[in-house]
Coordinates of C-alpha atoms and ligand atoms in Angstrom, one line a residue:
Chain A
M9 CA -29.1 13.4 -32.7
K10 CA -27.2 10.2 -31.6
V11 CA -23.5 10.6 -30.8
V12 CA -21.6 7.6 -32.5
A13 CA -18.1 8.6 -31.7
Q14 CA -16.8 11.3 -29.4
R15 CA -13.3 12.1 -27.8
P16 CA -12.8 9.8 -24.8
E17 CA -12.6 11.7 -21.6
S18 CA -9.3 10.3 -20.8
L19 CA -7.8 12.3 -23.7
T20 CA -7.4 16.1 -23.6
D21 CA -8.5 18.4 -26.5
A22 CA -4.9 19.0 -27.4
P23 CA -4.2 18.1 -31.2
F24 CA -1.7 15.3 -31.5
H25 CA 1.8 16.3 -32.8
Y26 CA 2.3 13.0 -34.4
C27 CA 3.2 12.6 -38.2
P28 CA 0.3 11.8 -40.7
G29 CA -0.4 8.2 -40.7
C30 CA 1.5 7.5 -37.5
T31 CA -0.2 4.8 -35.3
H32 CA 0.9 6.4 -32.1
G33 CA -2.5 8.3 -32.2
I34 CA -4.6 5.3 -32.6
I35 CA -2.8 3.7 -29.5
H36 CA -3.2 6.8 -27.4
R37 CA -7.0 6.7 -28.0
L38 CA -7.2 3.0 -27.2
V39 CA -5.5 3.6 -23.9
A40 CA -7.8 6.3 -23.2
E41 CA -10.9 4.5 -24.1
C42 CA -9.9 1.7 -21.8
L43 CA -9.4 4.1 -18.9
D44 CA -12.7 5.5 -19.6
E45 CA -14.5 2.2 -20.0
L46 CA -13.0 0.9 -16.7
N47 CA -13.6 4.2 -14.9
L48 CA -10.0 4.5 -14.2
R49 CA -9.1 8.0 -15.2
E50 CA -9.2 9.6 -11.8
Q51 CA -7.1 6.8 -10.4
A52 CA -4.6 6.7 -13.3
I53 CA -0.9 8.0 -13.2
G54 CA 0.8 7.7 -16.4
I55 CA 4.7 7.9 -17.3
C56 CA 5.8 9.2 -20.7
P57 CA 8.9 8.0 -22.2
V58 CA 11.6 9.8 -24.2
G59 CA 10.6 9.4 -27.8
C60 CA 8.0 10.6 -30.0
A61 CA 5.3 10.0 -27.2
V62 CA 7.4 12.4 -24.9
L63 CA 4.7 14.9 -24.9
A64 CA 1.8 12.3 -24.0
Y65 CA 1.2 14.3 -20.8
D66 CA -0.5 16.8 -23.0
Y67 CA -2.8 14.3 -24.3
F68 CA -3.9 12.1 -21.5
N69 CA -6.2 13.7 -19.2
C70 CA -5.0 12.1 -16.0
D71 CA -2.0 12.6 -13.7
M72 CA 1.0 12.3 -15.8
L73 CA 4.9 12.2 -15.5
E74 CA 7.6 12.6 -18.0
A75 CA 10.7 10.2 -17.4
A76 CA 14.3 10.2 -18.4
H77 CA 14.9 7.9 -21.4
G78 CA 14.3 4.4 -20.6
R79 CA 13.5 4.9 -16.7
A80 CA 9.8 4.8 -16.8
P81 CA 9.4 1.3 -15.2
A82 CA 11.5 2.6 -12.2
I83 CA 9.4 5.7 -11.8
A84 CA 6.3 3.5 -12.1
T85 CA 7.7 1.3 -9.4
G86 CA 8.2 4.3 -6.9
I87 CA 4.7 5.5 -7.4
K88 CA 3.0 2.0 -7.4
R89 CA 4.9 1.2 -4.1
L90 CA 3.5 4.2 -2.4
L91 CA 0.1 4.3 -4.0
P92 CA -0.7 0.6 -4.5
D93 CA -4.4 1.3 -5.2
R94 CA -4.0 3.6 -8.1
L95 CA -3.7 2.5 -11.8
V96 CA 0.1 3.2 -12.9
F97 CA 1.1 2.7 -16.5
T98 CA 4.1 3.6 -18.7
Y99 CA 4.0 4.3 -22.4
Q100 CA 7.2 3.5 -24.1
G101 CA 9.0 3.2 -27.4
D102 CA 11.3 0.4 -28.5
G103 CA 14.6 2.5 -28.2
D104 CA 13.3 3.6 -24.6
L105 CA 12.2 0.0 -23.4
A106 CA 14.5 -2.3 -25.2
S107 CA 17.8 -0.4 -25.3
I108 CA 18.6 2.1 -22.8
G109 CA 15.8 1.0 -20.5
M110 CA 16.4 -2.6 -20.6
G111 CA 17.5 -3.0 -17.1
E112 CA 14.5 -1.1 -15.7
I113 CA 12.1 -3.3 -17.8
V114 CA 13.4 -6.5 -17.1
H115 CA 13.6 -6.0 -13.4
A116 CA 10.3 -4.3 -13.2
S117 CA 8.8 -7.5 -14.6
G118 CA 11.0 -9.8 -12.6
R119 CA 9.9 -8.2 -9.4
G120 CA 6.3 -8.7 -10.7
E121 CA 5.9 -5.0 -10.2
N122 CA 2.2 -4.4 -10.4
I123 CA 2.2 -1.8 -13.3
T124 CA 1.1 -1.9 -17.1
V125 CA 3.5 -1.2 -19.8
I126 CA 2.2 -0.1 -23.1
F127 CA 5.2 -0.8 -25.4
V128 CA 5.0 0.8 -28.9
N129 CA 7.2 -1.1 -31.2
N130 CA 7.9 0.8 -34.5
A131 CA 11.3 -1.0 -35.2
I132 CA 13.1 2.4 -35.3
Y133 CA 14.1 5.4 -33.4
G134 CA 11.3 7.8 -34.4
M135 CA 12.1 11.0 -32.4
T136 CA 15.8 11.2 -33.2
G137 CA 15.2 10.8 -37.0
G138 CA 15.2 7.0 -37.7
Q139 CA 18.3 5.5 -36.4
M140 CA 18.4 1.7 -35.7
A141 CA 16.6 0.3 -32.7
P142 CA 17.0 -3.1 -31.0
T143 CA 14.0 -4.1 -32.6
T144 CA 15.0 -3.1 -36.2
L145 CA 14.6 -6.2 -38.4
L146 CA 17.5 -7.6 -40.3
G147 CA 18.0 -6.0 -43.6
Q148 CA 16.0 -2.9 -42.5
V149 CA 17.6 0.4 -43.7
T150 CA 17.9 3.2 -41.1
T151 CA 20.1 6.2 -40.8
T152 CA 22.7 4.2 -38.7
S153 CA 22.3 0.8 -40.6
P154 CA 22.1 2.5 -44.0
Y155 CA 23.2 -0.7 -45.8
G156 CA 20.5 -2.5 -44.1
R157 CA 20.9 -4.1 -40.5
T158 CA 23.1 -7.2 -40.4
A159 CA 23.4 -9.9 -37.9
E160 CA 27.2 -9.8 -38.0
Q161 CA 27.4 -6.1 -37.3
A162 CA 24.4 -5.6 -35.1
G163 CA 23.1 -8.8 -33.9
Y164 CA 19.3 -9.8 -34.0
P165 CA 16.2 -7.9 -33.3
L166 CA 15.0 -8.4 -29.6
K167 CA 11.7 -10.1 -29.0
M168 CA 10.6 -8.2 -25.7
A169 CA 7.2 -9.9 -25.2
E170 CA 8.9 -13.4 -25.5
L171 CA 11.7 -12.3 -23.3
L172 CA 9.8 -10.8 -20.4
A173 CA 6.9 -13.6 -20.4
Q174 CA 9.6 -15.9 -19.1
N175 CA 9.8 -14.0 -15.8
Q176 CA 7.7 -15.4 -13.2
G177 CA 6.7 -12.0 -12.1
A178 CA 5.0 -11.2 -15.5
A179 CA 1.3 -11.8 -15.2
Y180 CA 0.1 -10.7 -18.6
I181 CA 2.1 -10.3 -21.7
C182 CA 0.7 -9.9 -25.2
R183 CA 1.8 -8.6 -28.5
T184 CA -0.8 -7.0 -30.9
A185 CA -0.6 -4.7 -33.9
V186 CA -2.5 -1.8 -35.1
N187 CA -2.3 -2.4 -38.8
N188 CA -6.1 -3.0 -39.5
P189 CA -9.4 -2.6 -37.7
A190 CA -9.6 -6.2 -36.5
N191 CA -6.1 -5.9 -34.9
V192 CA -6.8 -2.4 -33.4
M193 CA -10.0 -4.2 -31.6
R194 CA -7.5 -6.8 -30.4
T195 CA -5.1 -4.4 -29.2
K196 CA -8.1 -2.5 -27.3
K197 CA -9.1 -5.9 -25.6
A198 CA -5.4 -6.7 -24.7
I199 CA -4.9 -3.0 -23.1
K200 CA -8.1 -3.6 -21.1
K201 CA -7.1 -7.1 -19.9
A202 CA -3.6 -5.6 -18.9
F203 CA -5.3 -2.8 -16.8
Q204 CA -7.6 -5.4 -15.2
T205 CA -4.7 -7.6 -14.4
Q206 CA -3.2 -4.7 -12.5
M207 CA -6.4 -3.8 -10.8
Q208 CA -6.7 -7.4 -9.6
A209 CA -3.1 -7.0 -8.4
K210 CA -1.8 -10.0 -10.2
G211 CA 1.6 -8.4 -11.3
F212 CA 3.4 -7.1 -14.2
S213 CA 1.4 -6.6 -17.4
M214 CA 2.6 -5.5 -20.8
V215 CA 1.2 -5.1 -24.2
E216 CA 3.8 -4.7 -26.9
I217 CA 2.0 -3.0 -29.9
L218 CA 3.4 -3.3 -33.4
S219 CA 3.1 0.4 -34.8
T220 CA 4.2 2.4 -37.9
C221 CA 6.6 5.2 -38.4
P222 CA 5.9 6.1 -42.0
T223 CA 8.1 9.1 -41.7
N224 CA 11.3 7.3 -41.0
W225 CA 10.4 4.0 -42.7
G226 CA 10.2 6.5 -45.9
L227 CA 6.7 5.0 -46.7
S228 CA 3.2 6.5 -47.2
P229 CA 0.8 5.8 -44.2
L230 CA -0.9 3.0 -46.3
E231 CA 2.6 1.3 -47.3
A232 CA 3.6 1.6 -43.8
L233 CA 0.6 -0.5 -42.6
E234 CA 1.4 -3.2 -45.3
W235 CA 5.2 -3.2 -44.4
L236 CA 4.2 -3.9 -40.8
E237 CA 2.0 -6.8 -41.7
K238 CA 4.6 -8.2 -44.4
N239 CA 7.8 -7.8 -42.3
M240 CA 7.1 -7.3 -38.7
I241 CA 4.3 -9.7 -37.9
P242 CA 6.3 -12.7 -39.2
Y243 CA 9.3 -11.9 -37.0
Y244 CA 7.2 -10.6 -34.2
P245 CA 4.2 -13.0 -33.9
L246 CA 1.0 -11.6 -32.4
G247 CA -0.7 -13.3 -29.4
E248 CA -0.8 -13.8 -25.7
F249 CA 2.6 -15.0 -24.4
K250 CA 1.6 -15.1 -20.6
V251 CA -2.0 -15.0 -19.0
S252 CA -2.5 -15.5 -15.2
Chain B
M26 CA 18.3 13.5 28.3
T27 CA 19.5 10.0 28.0
K28 CA 22.0 9.4 25.2
V29 CA 22.4 6.3 23.0
L30 CA 25.3 4.9 21.3
M31 CA 24.7 4.8 17.6
K32 CA 26.7 4.2 14.3
G33 CA 26.7 7.3 12.0
N34 CA 25.0 5.5 9.1
E35 CA 22.3 4.1 11.4
A36 CA 21.8 7.5 13.2
L37 CA 21.2 9.0 9.6
A38 CA 18.7 6.2 8.8
E39 CA 16.8 6.5 12.1
G40 CA 16.8 10.3 11.5
A41 CA 15.2 9.8 8.1
L42 CA 12.5 7.5 9.6
L43 CA 11.8 10.1 12.5
A44 CA 11.4 12.6 9.7
G45 CA 8.6 10.6 8.2
C46 CA 10.6 9.0 5.1
R47 CA 8.2 6.6 3.7
A48 CA 10.4 4.8 1.0
F49 CA 13.9 3.9 0.6
F50 CA 15.5 2.8 -2.7
G51 CA 19.2 1.9 -2.8
Y52 CA 21.8 -0.4 -4.4
P53 CA 24.5 -1.9 -2.0
I54 CA 28.0 -0.1 -2.0
T55 CA 30.5 0.3 0.8
P56 CA 30.7 2.3 2.9
S57 CA 27.1 3.3 2.7
S58 CA 25.5 -0.1 2.8
E59 CA 24.4 -0.1 6.4
I60 CA 21.7 2.7 5.7
A61 CA 20.1 0.3 3.2
E62 CA 20.4 -2.6 5.7
Y63 CA 19.0 -0.6 8.6
M64 CA 16.0 0.5 6.4
A65 CA 15.5 -3.1 5.2
R66 CA 15.1 -4.2 8.8
K67 CA 12.9 -1.3 10.1
M68 CA 10.8 -0.1 7.3
P69 CA 8.7 -3.1 6.4
K70 CA 7.6 -3.4 10.1
M71 CA 6.6 0.1 10.1
G72 CA 4.4 -0.4 7.0
R73 CA 6.8 1.6 4.9
T74 CA 8.7 0.7 1.7
F75 CA 12.2 -0.6 1.4
L76 CA 13.2 -1.7 -2.2
Q77 CA 16.6 -2.8 -3.3
A78 CA 16.9 -1.6 -6.9
E79 CA 18.7 -3.1 -9.7
S80 CA 21.2 -0.4 -10.0
E81 CA 21.6 3.2 -8.7
L82 CA 19.9 4.6 -12.1
A83 CA 17.0 2.6 -11.1
A84 CA 17.1 3.7 -7.5
I85 CA 17.1 7.3 -8.2
N86 CA 14.3 7.1 -10.7
M87 CA 12.2 5.1 -8.0
V88 CA 12.9 8.2 -5.8
Y89 CA 11.6 10.4 -8.6
G90 CA 8.3 8.3 -8.8
A91 CA 8.0 8.1 -5.1
A92 CA 8.7 11.6 -4.4
A93 CA 6.2 12.6 -7.1
T94 CA 3.4 11.0 -4.9
G95 CA 4.3 13.6 -2.2
N96 CA 5.9 11.5 0.2
R97 CA 9.3 11.9 1.9
V98 CA 11.6 9.4 0.2
M99 CA 15.3 8.8 -0.1
T100 CA 18.2 6.9 -1.5
A101 CA 21.8 6.6 -0.1
S102 CA 25.0 5.4 -2.0
S103 CA 28.7 6.4 -2.5
G104 CA 31.1 7.7 -5.0
P105 CA 30.5 5.4 -8.2
G106 CA 26.8 5.1 -7.3
I107 CA 26.4 8.8 -6.8
S108 CA 27.8 9.2 -10.3
L109 CA 25.1 7.0 -11.9
K110 CA 22.5 8.9 -10.0
Q111 CA 23.5 12.2 -11.6
E112 CA 21.0 11.7 -14.5
G113 CA 18.2 11.3 -12.0
I114 CA 19.2 14.1 -9.7
S115 CA 19.4 16.6 -12.7
F116 CA 15.6 15.6 -13.4
L117 CA 14.7 15.8 -9.8
A118 CA 16.0 19.4 -9.6
E119 CA 14.2 20.6 -12.7
A120 CA 10.9 18.8 -11.6
E121 CA 11.4 20.3 -8.1
L122 CA 10.9 17.0 -6.5
P123 CA 11.9 17.1 -2.7
S124 CA 14.1 14.1 -2.0
L125 CA 17.1 13.2 0.2
I126 CA 20.2 11.7 -1.3
V127 CA 22.9 10.5 0.8
N128 CA 26.7 10.3 -0.2
I129 CA 28.7 8.3 2.3
S130 CA 31.6 9.3 0.4
R131 CA 34.8 7.3 -0.6
G132 CA 37.9 8.1 -2.6
G133 CA 37.9 8.2 -6.6
P134 CA 38.3 8.6 -9.4
G135 CA 37.0 5.3 -10.9
L136 CA 36.4 2.7 -8.6
G137 CA 38.9 4.4 -6.2
G138 CA 39.1 2.9 -2.8
I139 CA 36.6 2.3 0.2
Q140 CA 38.6 4.9 2.4
P141 CA 36.9 8.1 3.4
A142 CA 37.4 11.0 1.3
Q143 CA 35.9 14.4 0.4
S144 CA 36.7 14.2 -3.3
D145 CA 33.0 14.3 -4.4
Y146 CA 33.0 18.0 -3.5
F147 CA 32.8 19.3 -7.0
Q148 CA 30.2 16.8 -8.0
A149 CA 28.0 17.7 -5.1
T150 CA 28.3 21.4 -5.2
R151 CA 28.5 22.1 -9.0
G152 CA 25.0 20.2 -9.7
G153 CA 27.0 17.2 -10.8
G154 CA 24.6 16.3 -13.7
H155 CA 23.6 18.2 -16.9
G156 CA 22.0 21.6 -16.8
D157 CA 22.1 24.7 -14.6
Y158 CA 21.2 23.5 -11.2
H159 CA 22.0 23.1 -7.7
I160 CA 21.2 20.9 -4.8
I161 CA 21.5 21.7 -1.2
V162 CA 24.4 20.0 0.4
L163 CA 24.9 19.3 4.0
A164 CA 28.0 18.1 5.5
P165 CA 27.5 16.6 9.1
S166 CA 30.7 16.5 11.5
G167 CA 29.4 13.9 13.9
V168 CA 26.9 11.3 14.6
Q169 CA 24.3 13.6 16.1
E170 CA 24.3 15.6 13.0
M171 CA 23.9 12.5 10.8
M172 CA 20.6 12.2 12.6
D173 CA 19.8 15.9 12.7
F174 CA 20.7 16.7 9.2
A175 CA 18.8 13.8 7.7
M176 CA 15.7 15.5 9.4
Q177 CA 16.7 19.1 8.6
G178 CA 17.3 17.8 5.0
F179 CA 13.8 16.5 4.5
D180 CA 12.5 19.9 5.9
L181 CA 14.8 22.0 3.4
A182 CA 13.7 19.6 0.6
D183 CA 9.9 20.1 1.2
H184 CA 10.4 23.9 1.8
Y185 CA 12.2 24.7 -1.3
R186 CA 11.0 21.8 -3.5
I187 CA 14.7 20.8 -4.0
P188 CA 16.8 17.6 -3.8
V189 CA 18.9 17.6 -0.6
M190 CA 22.3 15.8 -0.4
I191 CA 24.0 14.8 2.8
M192 CA 27.6 14.2 2.1
A193 CA 29.6 12.5 4.8
E194 CA 33.0 10.9 4.8
G195 CA 32.9 6.9 5.3
T196 CA 34.5 7.1 8.7
L197 CA 31.5 9.1 9.9
G198 CA 29.1 6.6 8.8
Q199 CA 31.1 3.7 10.3
M200 CA 31.8 5.5 13.8
M201 CA 29.8 5.4 17.0
E202 CA 29.1 8.3 19.1
P203 CA 26.6 8.8 21.8
I204 CA 23.6 11.0 20.6
I205 CA 20.2 12.3 21.5
V206 CA 17.5 10.6 19.6
R207 CA 15.0 13.3 18.4
E208 CA 11.3 13.2 18.5
P209 CA 9.5 12.1 15.5
V210 CA 8.1 14.7 13.1
T211 CA 4.2 14.5 12.9
D212 CA 3.4 17.6 10.9
L213 CA 4.3 17.3 7.2
P214 CA 3.5 20.0 4.5
P215 CA 0.8 19.5 2.0
K216 CA 2.0 18.8 -1.5
P217 CA -0.9 19.7 -3.9
W218 CA 1.3 19.3 -6.9
A219 CA 1.7 15.6 -6.4
T220 CA 0.7 13.1 -9.0
T221 CA -1.6 10.8 -6.9
G222 CA -4.6 10.4 -9.5
C223 CA -6.7 13.4 -10.3
K224 CA -10.0 12.5 -8.4
G225 CA -11.8 15.8 -7.6
R226 CA -9.1 18.0 -9.3
K227 CA -7.5 18.8 -12.6
P228 CA -4.7 16.4 -13.6
N229 CA -1.2 17.3 -12.3
I230 CA 1.8 16.9 -14.6
I231 CA 5.5 16.6 -13.4
N232 CA 7.6 17.2 -16.4
T233 CA 11.2 18.5 -17.3
L234 CA 10.6 19.0 -21.1
H235 CA 10.5 22.6 -22.3
L236 CA 10.6 22.8 -26.0
S237 CA 9.9 26.3 -26.1
P238 CA 13.0 28.3 -25.8
E239 CA 11.3 31.1 -24.0
F240 CA 9.7 28.8 -21.5
L241 CA 13.0 26.9 -21.0
E242 CA 14.5 30.3 -20.0
E243 CA 11.8 31.1 -17.8
R244 CA 12.1 27.6 -16.0
N245 CA 15.9 28.5 -15.7
L246 CA 15.3 31.8 -14.3
H247 CA 12.8 30.4 -11.7
L248 CA 15.4 27.9 -10.6
Q249 CA 18.0 30.6 -10.3
H250 CA 15.6 32.8 -8.3
K251 CA 15.2 29.9 -6.0
Y252 CA 18.8 29.3 -5.7
K253 CA 19.4 32.9 -4.9
L254 CA 17.0 32.8 -2.0
I255 CA 18.6 29.5 -0.7
Q256 CA 22.0 31.3 -0.8
E257 CA 20.9 34.2 1.1
R258 CA 19.0 32.2 3.8
E259 CA 20.5 28.8 4.2
A260 CA 24.2 29.2 4.0
K261 CA 25.6 28.2 7.3
A262 CA 29.0 27.9 8.9
E263 CA 30.6 27.3 12.4
T264 CA 33.3 29.5 13.3
F265 CA 36.0 28.8 16.2
M266 CA 38.6 31.6 17.4
V267 CA 38.1 33.4 14.2
E268 CA 37.7 37.0 15.7
D269 CA 41.5 37.6 16.4
A270 CA 42.9 35.2 14.0
D271 CA 45.7 36.0 11.7
L272 CA 45.3 32.7 9.8
V273 CA 42.1 30.7 9.3
V274 CA 41.9 27.0 8.6
A275 CA 38.9 25.8 6.7
A276 CA 37.6 22.4 6.8
F277 CA 34.2 20.4 6.6
G278 CA 32.7 17.3 7.8
L279 CA 34.5 14.9 10.2
M280 CA 37.8 16.7 8.8
S281 CA 36.8 19.8 10.6
R282 CA 36.9 18.2 13.9
I283 CA 40.4 17.0 13.3
A284 CA 41.3 20.5 12.0
K285 CA 39.9 21.9 15.4
R286 CA 42.4 19.8 17.3
A287 CA 45.4 21.3 15.3
V288 CA 44.0 24.8 15.6
M289 CA 44.1 24.4 19.5
D290 CA 47.5 22.9 19.4
A291 CA 48.7 25.8 17.4
R292 CA 47.0 28.4 19.8
Q293 CA 49.1 26.7 22.5
K294 CA 52.1 27.4 20.6
G295 CA 50.9 31.1 20.3
I296 CA 49.8 31.3 16.8
K297 CA 46.6 33.2 16.3
V298 CA 44.7 30.7 14.2
G299 CA 41.0 30.1 13.8
L300 CA 38.6 27.6 12.1
I301 CA 35.8 28.0 9.7
R302 CA 33.7 24.9 9.1
P303 CA 31.2 25.1 6.4
V304 CA 28.1 23.3 7.3
T305 CA 26.4 23.8 4.1
L306 CA 28.7 23.0 1.1
W307 CA 26.1 24.5 -1.2
P308 CA 25.1 27.2 -0.5
F309 CA 28.8 27.8 0.2
P310 CA 29.0 30.1 3.5
E311 CA 30.9 32.9 1.6
K312 CA 30.2 35.5 4.2
A313 CA 32.1 33.8 7.0
F314 CA 35.2 33.8 4.9
Q315 CA 34.6 37.4 3.5
E316 CA 34.2 38.8 7.2
A317 CA 37.3 36.8 8.1
A318 CA 39.3 38.0 5.1
E319 CA 38.9 41.7 6.7
H320 CA 41.6 40.7 9.3
V321 CA 43.4 37.3 8.4
S322 CA 46.5 37.3 6.3
K323 CA 46.0 33.8 5.1
F324 CA 43.6 31.0 4.6
L325 CA 44.5 27.2 4.8
S326 CA 41.9 24.8 3.3
V327 CA 42.2 21.3 4.7
E328 CA 40.5 18.5 2.8
I329 CA 40.5 14.7 2.1
S330 CA 40.8 15.6 -1.4
M331 CA 43.4 17.0 -3.9
G332 CA 41.9 20.4 -3.4
Q333 CA 38.4 21.1 -4.3
M334 CA 36.6 23.4 -1.6
V335 CA 39.7 25.5 -1.8
E336 CA 38.5 26.9 -5.0
D337 CA 35.1 28.1 -3.4
I338 CA 37.2 30.0 -0.7
R339 CA 39.2 31.6 -3.3
L340 CA 36.1 32.6 -5.2
A341 CA 34.6 34.0 -1.9
V342 CA 37.5 36.1 -1.0
N343 CA 38.3 37.1 -4.7
G344 CA 42.1 37.5 -4.4
R345 CA 42.0 39.8 -1.2
V346 CA 43.9 37.0 0.9
P347 CA 45.9 34.2 -0.4
V348 CA 44.4 30.6 0.1
E349 CA 46.6 27.8 0.7
F350 CA 45.8 24.1 0.6
Y351 CA 46.8 21.0 2.3
G352 CA 45.2 17.4 1.6
R353 CA 45.6 13.8 1.4
I354 CA 43.4 11.3 -0.3
G355 CA 43.2 7.5 0.9
L356 CA 44.4 8.8 4.2
I357 CA 43.0 11.5 6.5
P358 CA 45.2 14.3 7.5
N359 CA 46.1 14.0 11.3
P360 CA 46.2 17.0 13.7
E361 CA 49.9 16.8 13.8
E362 CA 50.2 17.0 10.1
I363 CA 47.9 20.0 10.1
T364 CA 49.8 21.7 12.9
R365 CA 53.1 21.3 10.9
Q366 CA 51.4 23.1 7.9
I367 CA 50.1 25.9 10.4
M368 CA 53.7 26.3 11.8
K369 CA 55.1 26.5 8.3
I370 CA 52.9 29.3 7.4
A371 CA 53.6 31.0 10.7
Q372 CA 57.2 30.8 10.0
Q373 CA 56.8 32.1 6.5
E374 CA 54.7 35.0 7.8
G375 CA 57.2 35.7 10.6
W376 CA 54.9 35.0 13.4
V377 CA 57.4 32.8 15.3
Ligands
TPP404 C1 20.0 9.6 -22.1 C2 19.5 9.9 -23.5 N1 20.0 9.5 -24.6 C3 19.6 9.7 -25.8 C4 18.5 10.5 -26.1 C5 18.0 10.9 -27.3 N2 16.8 10.1 -27.9 C6 15.7 10.8 -27.7 S1 14.3 9.9 -28.2 C7 15.3 8.6 -28.6 C8 14.9 7.3 -29.3 C9 13.4 7.1 -29.2 O1 13.0 6.0 -29.9 P1 11.9 5.1 -29.3 O2 11.9 4.9 -28.0 O3 11.8 3.9 -30.4 O4 10.5 5.9 -29.5 P2 9.8 6.5 -30.9 O5 10.5 7.9 -31.0 O6 10.2 5.8 -32.1 O7 8.4 6.6 -30.5 C10 16.7 8.8 -28.3 C11 17.7 8.0 -28.5 C12 18.0 11.1 -24.8 N3 16.9 11.9 -24.9 N4 18.5 10.9 -23.6
SF4_405 S1 8.7 10.2 -36.4 FE1 7.6 8.1 -36.7 S2 7.0 7.6 -34.6 FE2 7.4 9.6 -34.6 S3 5.5 10.8 -34.9 FE3 6.5 10.5 -36.9 S4 5.7 8.6 -37.8 FE4 5.2 8.6 -35.5

């Protein structure tokens, strides 16, 4: 019998704890497939965020660390400076990366730290129950923006890919989405390119991935994919912002 | 053996290098900056890593990552910077990552001042960050010990898999003394738990999240067991003329040398006074105080703070002997002031 699909070696057999329809699972799988296909599993050191992906060390079948909220890029820096030939990646949510960890991510990219950041933007704080994130869209209802986010009260959602692409140290910055099969394939390509950028020692790489949180958006998994396409993609355009 | 004249901060930095420190991450702050500056000059030439972080938060987390690779790594700062590092120190303690943290201390609270102080004693000895944890805290009293404790600090950190802090008053960082430069350490212990890439073994995980309440308790009991062992084995004090003393002065760090002068002056005046100098602030050398409590009628804690170590002495002697306090902040108590305090007690007790 021909095997057409199987679990990547870079994923353990632990079942994901993510909510039904949450796209964190798809992104995990893509990262793992890229590690497998580039034969990097045994060289890889990953850093989990504080957020829904905090348990990712149970899922990725490589050396893993778990960081304090937002600090993953600093931890990655410490590792990479001492083990420059390893593949060091962080996996971070939008609260983790764009709010509490803003200092760490901006400076890691500014230094051209030769690490890869998998940035999962779901426009909300998932783990803590659906509070407003710096990436929450204007008008979006969350538990801490119950009347919808307004620019007057909370300012504007941050566009991290565009922001970091301005830094000279950033070598590869791309934004993708996982709302349909074509975009999933594009996301995989981008992750691979980011890993390759690092292995070629070109500098900082980040893939910002638009992802769903059906639970806290209050939508079914299918509606969530549609919401992402209709609302997030127009504000957060997909594409490569920096390639070197 | 020939001695060289060295500044405290530089002796500490050199000691760390001799101990095999592979990386330094720091953010400038007076009066600790010379450590970073020394490392910035030396480390790149030795093929080691010096990195100026964007903040103390980032620096301590870089230490977290770098320590996880199994290398000897460190950071140094002062008051406000050490406060920012507390998040990371709590994580280092629970992840059991050996690391060296240096506090060249200044007066607080708030931005405080850049004068030497010992007012971070509570922060250092009570854990400082969230959760039930301790770190080992060493208090050098001279430039030689700045070097020696940096080296011993790394050994203790590796042996117990614990963050170790060296806390020294700003003056100690700035002053120069002739010291013997030690031999470099060549034999470092293996660290099979390090996250270095899982080639040829199962993946290693470094983590501080424990969602199961039973396992969280188990982790805490494990840490407490380790702390108890450290308390039994590593608590250290220096004593001076304590055997026949009626009064014992307690002081640590550079302050202990000033207090020693006062003790000698008071002896000349016929007062039976001795000195206990805690070398480790955590674990606190309770035994030295308990033994002295058998025969002294009073303790006097002299600190460059508003009274912090005095609480540990009171806990150690548990009400058996009264413990008095004398301290200043911003200014260092001088020998004459301390002698006056000793004579005041001598008068109250009817010794003179
Ligand atoms: C210092 C600190 N502050 C707050 C928290 C609580 N907290 C846990 S996860 C989280 C937000 C996570 O949201 P995000 O990064 O968007 O990831 P998601 O859960 O959506 O994947 C917060 C605020 C924490 N653990 N630590
Ligand atoms: S809360 Fe949201 S982000 Fe978290 S697992 Fe559930 S759906 Fe995914």
